[in-house]
PDB file of C-alpha atoms in Angstrom:
ATOM      1  CA  MET A 970      20.559  51.034 -59.719  1.00  0.00           C
ATOM      2  CA  ILE A 971      17.742  49.309 -58.297  1.00  0.00           C
ATOM      3  CA  SER A 972      18.446  45.866 -56.526  1.00  0.00           C
ATOM      4  CA  GLY A 973      17.362  42.074 -57.310  1.00  0.00           C
ATOM      5  CA  SER A 974      15.282  42.085 -54.029  1.00  0.00           C
ATOM      6  CA  ARG A 975      13.545  45.150 -55.220  1.00  0.00           C
ATOM      7  CA  ILE A 976      12.376  43.812 -58.741  1.00  0.00           C
ATOM      8  CA  SER A 977      11.470  40.597 -57.041  1.00  0.00           C
ATOM      9  CA  PHE A 978       9.181  42.346 -54.621  1.00  0.00           C
ATOM     10  CA  ALA A 979       7.805  44.614 -57.363  1.00  0.00           C
ATOM     11  CA  LEU A 980       7.164  41.475 -59.511  1.00  0.00           C
ATOM     12  CA  ALA A 981       5.346  39.415 -56.349  1.00  0.00           C
ATOM     13  CA  ALA A 982       3.033  42.477 -55.622  1.00  0.00           C
ATOM     14  CA  MET A 983       2.021  42.618 -59.606  1.00  0.00           C
ATOM     15  CA  VAL A 984       1.465  38.799 -59.848  1.00  0.00           C
ATOM     16  CA  LEU A 985      -0.890  39.151 -56.538  1.00  0.00           C
ATOM     17  CA  ALA A 986      -2.456  42.208 -57.988  1.00  0.00           C
ATOM     18  CA  ALA A 987      -3.345  40.438 -61.178  1.00  0.00           C
ATOM     19  CA  ALA A 988      -5.008  37.270 -59.220  1.00  0.00           C
ATOM     20  CA  ALA A 989      -6.891  39.279 -57.057  1.00  0.00           C
ATOM     21  CA  ALA A 990      -8.716  41.225 -60.061  1.00  0.00           C
ATOM     22  CA  ALA A 991      -8.868  37.954 -61.879  1.00  0.00           C
ATOM     23  CA  ALA A 992     -10.393  36.109 -58.756  1.00  0.00           C
ATOM     24  CA  GLU A 993     -13.213  39.226 -58.517  1.00  0.00           C
ATOM     25  CA  PRO A 994     -16.421  38.466 -60.648  1.00  0.00           C
ATOM     26  CA  PRO A 995     -17.409  40.688 -63.265  1.00  0.00           C
ATOM     27  CA  HIS A 996     -20.229  42.955 -62.775  1.00  0.00           C
ATOM     28  CA  GLU A 997     -23.177  43.235 -65.280  1.00  0.00           C
ATOM     29  CA  GLY A 998     -24.066  46.222 -66.985  1.00  0.00           C
ATOM     30  CA  GLY A 999     -19.875  47.537 -66.885  1.00  0.00           C
ATOM     31  CA  GLY A1000     -21.111  50.027 -63.911  1.00  0.00           C
ATOM     32  CA  ALA A1001     -21.135  49.721 -60.113  1.00  0.00           C
ATOM     33  CA  PRO A1002     -22.854  47.052 -59.087  1.00  0.00           C
ATOM     34  CA  ARG A1003     -26.417  46.438 -58.694  1.00  0.00           C
ATOM     35  CA  GLY A1004     -28.753  46.137 -55.594  1.00  0.00           C
ATOM     36  CA  GLY A1005     -27.389  49.480 -54.022  1.00  0.00           C
ATOM     37  CA  GLY A1006     -23.993  49.696 -52.906  1.00  0.00           C
ATOM     38  CA  GLY A1007     -21.929  47.591 -50.276  1.00  0.00           C
ATOM     39  CA  GLY A1008     -20.068  46.344 -53.705  1.00  0.00           C
ATOM     40  CA  ARG A1009     -22.511  43.156 -53.426  1.00  0.00           C
ATOM     41  CA  PRO A1010     -24.754  42.171 -56.664  1.00  0.00           C
ATOM     42  CA  ALA A1011     -28.118  41.523 -55.776  1.00  0.00           C
ATOM     43  CA  MET A1012     -29.564  38.314 -55.523  1.00  0.00           C
ATOM     44  CA  ARG A1013     -31.350  36.701 -58.509  1.00  0.00           C
ATOM     45  CA  GLN A1014     -34.729  35.070 -58.483  1.00  0.00           C
ATOM     46  CA  ALA A1015     -34.730  31.927 -58.702  1.00  0.00           C
ATOM     47  CA  GLU A1016     -36.591  30.233 -62.139  1.00  0.00           C
ATOM     48  CA  PRO A1017     -39.580  28.277 -61.348  1.00  0.00           C
ATOM     49  CA  HIS A1018     -39.128  24.733 -61.455  1.00  0.00           C
ATOM     50  CA  ALA A1019     -41.619  21.672 -60.434  1.00  0.00           C
ATOM     51  CA  GLY A1020     -38.932  19.323 -59.400  1.00  0.00           C
ATOM     52  CA  PRO A1021     -38.833  15.756 -60.292  1.00  0.00           C
ATOM     53  CA  SER A1022     -41.697  13.928 -61.015  1.00  0.00           C
ATOM     54  CA  ALA A1023     -42.449  10.255 -61.040  1.00  0.00           C
ATOM     55  CA  TYR A1024     -39.147   9.575 -59.277  1.00  0.00           C
ATOM     56  CA  GLN A1025     -39.358   5.483 -58.847  1.00  0.00           C
ATOM     57  CA  ARG A1026     -37.137   4.184 -55.818  1.00  0.00           C
ATOM     58  CA  VAL A1027     -34.954   1.835 -57.548  1.00  0.00           C
ATOM     59  CA  THR A1028     -36.466  -1.781 -56.687  1.00  0.00           C
ATOM     60  CA  GLU A1029     -35.080  -5.304 -56.541  1.00  0.00           C
ATOM     61  CA  PRO A1030     -34.808  -7.034 -59.979  1.00  0.00           C
ATOM     62  CA  GLN A1031     -37.658  -9.778 -60.783  1.00  0.00           C
ATOM     63  CA  GLY A1032     -35.985 -13.149 -59.269  1.00  0.00           C
ATOM     64  CA  TRP A1033     -33.140 -11.404 -57.196  1.00  0.00           C
ATOM     65  CA  ASN A1034     -33.498 -13.636 -54.125  1.00  0.00           C
ATOM     66  CA  ASN A1035     -33.422 -17.052 -56.433  1.00  0.00           C
ATOM     67  CA  ARG A1036     -30.197 -18.382 -54.916  1.00  0.00           C
ATOM     68  CA  PRO A1037     -29.104 -21.410 -56.612  1.00  0.00           C
ATOM     69  CA  ALA A1038     -29.324 -24.539 -54.407  1.00  0.00           C
ATOM     70  CA  THR A1039     -26.364 -25.921 -55.582  1.00  0.00           C
ATOM     71  CA  VAL A1040     -22.916 -24.696 -56.379  1.00  0.00           C
ATOM     72  CA  ASP A1041     -20.818 -25.638 -59.784  1.00  0.00           C
ATOM     73  CA  ARG A1042     -17.719 -24.321 -58.180  1.00  0.00           C
ATOM     74  CA  GLY A1043     -16.071 -24.598 -61.651  1.00  0.00           C
ATOM     75  CA  ALA A1044     -18.398 -21.942 -62.973  1.00  0.00           C
ATOM     76  CA  TYR A1045     -17.767 -19.872 -60.151  1.00  0.00           C
ATOM     77  CA  GLN A1046     -13.954 -20.046 -59.154  1.00  0.00           C
ATOM     78  CA  HIS A1047     -12.223 -16.955 -61.102  1.00  0.00           C
ATOM     79  CA  ASN A1048     -10.700 -13.737 -60.138  1.00  0.00           C
ATOM     80  CA  TYR A1049     -12.554 -11.171 -62.333  1.00  0.00           C
ATOM     81  CA  GLN A1050     -11.460  -7.297 -63.340  1.00  0.00           C
ATOM     82  CA  ALA A1051     -14.941  -5.208 -62.759  1.00  0.00           C
ATOM     83  CA  ALA A1052     -16.137  -3.776 -66.282  1.00  0.00           C
ATOM     84  CA  ARG A1053     -17.370  -0.874 -64.289  1.00  0.00           C
ATOM     85  CA  SER A1054     -16.705   1.031 -61.023  1.00  0.00           C
ATOM     86  CA  TYR A1055     -19.151   2.360 -58.349  1.00  0.00           C
ATOM     87  CA  ARG A1056     -18.727   5.085 -55.890  1.00  0.00           C
ATOM     88  CA  ILE A1057     -20.426   4.339 -52.665  1.00  0.00           C
ATOM     89  CA  GLY A1058     -18.528   5.753 -49.999  1.00  0.00           C
ATOM     90  CA  PRO A1059     -15.372   5.051 -47.659  1.00  0.00           C
ATOM     91  CA  TYR A1060     -14.449   1.919 -46.677  1.00  0.00           C
ATOM     92  CA  ARG A1061     -13.552   1.361 -43.509  1.00  0.00           C
ATOM     93  CA  ARG A1062     -11.265  -1.875 -42.778  1.00  0.00           C
ATOM     94  CA  PRO A1063     -11.271  -3.987 -39.242  1.00  0.00           C
ATOM     95  CA  ALA A1064      -8.875  -2.278 -36.781  1.00  0.00           C
ATOM     96  CA  GLY A1065      -5.386  -4.141 -36.844  1.00  0.00           C
ATOM     97  CA  TRP A1066      -6.083  -5.489 -40.283  1.00  0.00           C
ATOM     98  CA  VAL A1067      -3.958  -4.426 -43.353  1.00  0.00           C
ATOM     99  CA  SER A1068      -5.115  -4.224 -46.963  1.00  0.00           C
ATOM    100  CA  ARG A1069      -4.023  -7.096 -49.248  1.00  0.00           C
ATOM    101  CA  GLN A1070      -5.622  -8.727 -52.433  1.00  0.00           C
ATOM    102  CA  TRP A1071      -7.611 -11.724 -52.110  1.00  0.00           C
ATOM    103  CA  SER A1072      -8.397 -14.593 -54.794  1.00  0.00           C
ATOM    104  CA  TYR A1073     -10.396 -17.528 -54.752  1.00  0.00           C
ATOM    105  CA  GLY A1074      -9.972 -20.660 -52.481  1.00  0.00           C
ATOM    106  CA  GLN A1075      -8.739 -18.377 -49.574  1.00  0.00           C
ATOM    107  CA  TYR A1076     -10.226 -17.968 -46.719  1.00  0.00           C
ATOM    108  CA  LEU A1077     -11.443 -14.501 -45.710  1.00  0.00           C
ATOM    109  CA  PRO A1078     -11.216 -14.052 -41.792  1.00  0.00           C
ATOM    110  CA  ARG A1079     -14.675 -13.672 -39.944  1.00  0.00           C
ATOM    111  CA  ALA A1080     -14.092  -9.981 -39.462  1.00  0.00           C
ATOM    112  CA  PHE A1081     -14.501  -8.923 -43.247  1.00  0.00           C
ATOM    113  CA  TRP A1082     -17.616 -10.579 -43.812  1.00  0.00           C
ATOM    114  CA  ALA A1083     -19.381  -9.404 -41.241  1.00  0.00           C
ATOM    115  CA  SER A1084     -22.846  -7.549 -41.795  1.00  0.00           C
ATOM    116  CA  GLN A1085     -21.487  -4.005 -42.206  1.00  0.00           C
ATOM    117  CA  TYR A1086     -19.441  -5.505 -45.178  1.00  0.00           C
ATOM    118  CA  ILE A1087     -22.294  -7.302 -46.821  1.00  0.00           C
ATOM    119  CA  ILE A1088     -23.521  -6.233 -49.717  1.00  0.00           C
ATOM    120  CA  GLY A1089     -27.375  -6.877 -49.934  1.00  0.00           C
ATOM    121  CA  ASP A1090     -28.379  -5.141 -52.836  1.00  0.00           C
ATOM    122  CA  TYR A1091     -25.559  -6.830 -54.998  1.00  0.00           C
ATOM    123  CA  TRP A1092     -27.566  -6.138 -58.448  1.00  0.00           C
ATOM    124  CA  LEU A1093     -27.005  -2.560 -58.423  1.00  0.00           C
ATOM    125  CA  PHE A1094     -23.313  -3.212 -58.831  1.00  0.00           C
ATOM    126  CA  ALA A1095     -23.260  -5.747 -61.575  1.00  0.00           C
ATOM    127  CA  LEU A1096     -22.888  -8.465 -59.408  1.00  0.00           C
ATOM    128  CA  GLU A1097     -24.721 -12.352 -59.931  1.00  0.00           C
ATOM    129  CA  VAL A1098     -27.143 -13.906 -57.630  1.00  0.00           C
ATOM    130  CA  PRO A1099     -24.984 -15.467 -54.830  1.00  0.00           C
ATOM    131  CA  PRO A1100     -25.784 -19.090 -54.420  1.00  0.00           C
ATOM    132  CA  ALA A1101     -27.457 -20.220 -51.354  1.00  0.00           C
ATOM    133  CA  GLY A1102     -24.922 -20.024 -48.071  1.00  0.00           C
ATOM    134  CA  TYR A1103     -22.774 -17.417 -49.943  1.00  0.00           C
ATOM    135  CA  GLU A1104     -22.895 -13.602 -49.825  1.00  0.00           C
ATOM    136  CA  TRP A1105     -20.915 -10.555 -51.420  1.00  0.00           C
ATOM    137  CA  VAL A1106     -18.836  -8.604 -49.282  1.00  0.00           C
ATOM    138  CA  ARG A1107     -16.738  -5.296 -50.149  1.00  0.00           C
ATOM    139  CA  TYR A1108     -13.233  -5.733 -49.233  1.00  0.00           C
ATOM    140  CA  GLY A1109     -11.783  -1.851 -50.335  1.00  0.00           C
ATOM    141  CA  PRO A1110     -12.385  -1.806 -54.079  1.00  0.00           C
ATOM    142  CA  ASP A1111     -13.377  -5.672 -54.464  1.00  0.00           C
ATOM    143  CA  ALA A1112     -16.374  -7.278 -54.268  1.00  0.00           C
ATOM    144  CA  ILE A1113     -15.601 -11.224 -52.873  1.00  0.00           C
ATOM    145  CA  LEU A1114     -18.323 -13.849 -52.713  1.00  0.00           C
ATOM    146  CA  VAL A1115     -17.512 -15.638 -49.706  1.00  0.00           C
ATOM    147  CA  ASN A1116     -19.325 -18.804 -47.736  1.00  0.00           C
ATOM    148  CA  VAL A1117     -20.645 -17.352 -44.928  1.00  0.00           C
ATOM    149  CA  ALA A1118     -20.259 -20.768 -42.751  1.00  0.00           C
ATOM    150  CA  THR A1119     -16.327 -21.282 -43.514  1.00  0.00           C
ATOM    151  CA  GLY A1120     -15.176 -17.968 -45.139  1.00  0.00           C
ATOM    152  CA  GLN A1121     -13.755 -19.571 -48.381  1.00  0.00           C
ATOM    153  CA  ILE A1122     -13.636 -17.205 -51.214  1.00  0.00           C
ATOM    154  CA  LEU A1123     -15.501 -18.683 -54.596  1.00  0.00           C
ATOM    155  CA  GLN A1124     -14.988 -15.861 -56.929  1.00  0.00           C
ATOM    156  CA  VAL A1125     -13.389 -12.178 -56.459  1.00  0.00           C
ATOM    157  CA  LYS A1126     -14.434  -9.228 -58.746  1.00  0.00           C
ATOM    158  CA  TYR A1127     -11.557  -6.652 -58.689  1.00  0.00           C
ATOM    159  CA  GLY A1128     -12.208  -2.654 -58.474  1.00  0.00           C
ATOM    160  CA  VAL A1129     -16.109  -2.892 -58.176  1.00  0.00           C
ATOM    161  CA  PHE A1130     -15.881   0.324 -56.278  1.00  0.00           C
ATOM    162  CA  ALA A1131     -13.432   3.076 -56.839  1.00  0.00           C
TER     163      ALA A1131
END
């Protein structure tokens, strides 16, 4: 009679053998690998390709920095959910601060609207032109329109960044 541990061992060995066979890439032609021994297939020649042509760097849209001189607070004071999210890299909040959700009317601490958090190319993320004296800043996944003199939040778009 075969013990339960021997059966378990035999089943585990069969599963490992099947996984190893599935991980091995198939050889072309059904025979021994090409390229002469060593068990390695020959390197394939790369296809000729001229590469991209007529690539143009993304430029600022016409009038991108024509900032409104006056602020109609009623037009801006909203919290929105972004229609689209963008992947741009990790966000690192200032040391010692915890994450939270902001809304218009609150005051964002100065550490969060330092130069490394300002979104200078806001048009790439479907953000509107900020009025004079305001800047878009990244706060985790959100974009916040903040008064750079006082830190008061004028508008928040949640989920702009994935």
